Amino acid sequence: MIDDPGAYEQTLLSVLRAHSAAAVSSLQRIDRTLPEKARGLLIMVHLPQDAEGLFSVIVHLEGPDAYALQNAMGQDRTLFNVRFVEGRVVPDVPLFDPFDQPFDVNDAIVDAVMIWMTEVWAAFGGLGKRLPVRVLSPDGFGRRQSLTLAP
């Protein structure tokens, strides 16, 4: 078990970076099909209540008719997703006992995702349309409340 938050962040970053090209491709497809009504992008780190190491990174469009905006992105809105498949964790990220953690795992996850999204966004090159873009955890985890990728 990893008991140092810095070591965990580095381990998680190596897993995230292995999925950078797929995340960039998803952002490119979202950019090409961006609905006219979109007013901004929120890239959210969704974490379950029991902080065992599972999480998802999902793009949410801001604007009127949220349901239609989210549907316009289809599966591309999920940039990264940790899940159980046939009893295994996919992708293979370290898991923790939710009742015995050596540090705040959810904070470390959000911090690592913010570093990764900065790298992914730089590789992507930004949207063709000028919209605000932020990365955040809707539950307030991480050392930073949010990260602005585009004003």
XYZ file of C-alpha atoms in Angstrom, residues 16-28 79 119-120 123-124:
18
model
C -3.343 8.985 -16.316
C -0.564 9.865 -18.766
C -0.982 6.485 -20.444
C -4.493 7.689 -21.363
C -3.552 11.209 -22.496
C -3.815 10.527 -26.229
C -7.340 9.152 -25.813
C -8.347 12.195 -23.738
C -6.937 14.569 -26.370
C -8.872 12.701 -29.096
C -12.085 12.993 -27.071
C -11.544 16.740 -26.590
C -10.907 17.151 -30.332
C -12.017 11.404 -20.383
C -0.810 18.527 -19.768
C -3.735 17.144 -21.784
C -1.440 18.829 -26.037
C -5.009 19.465 -27.224
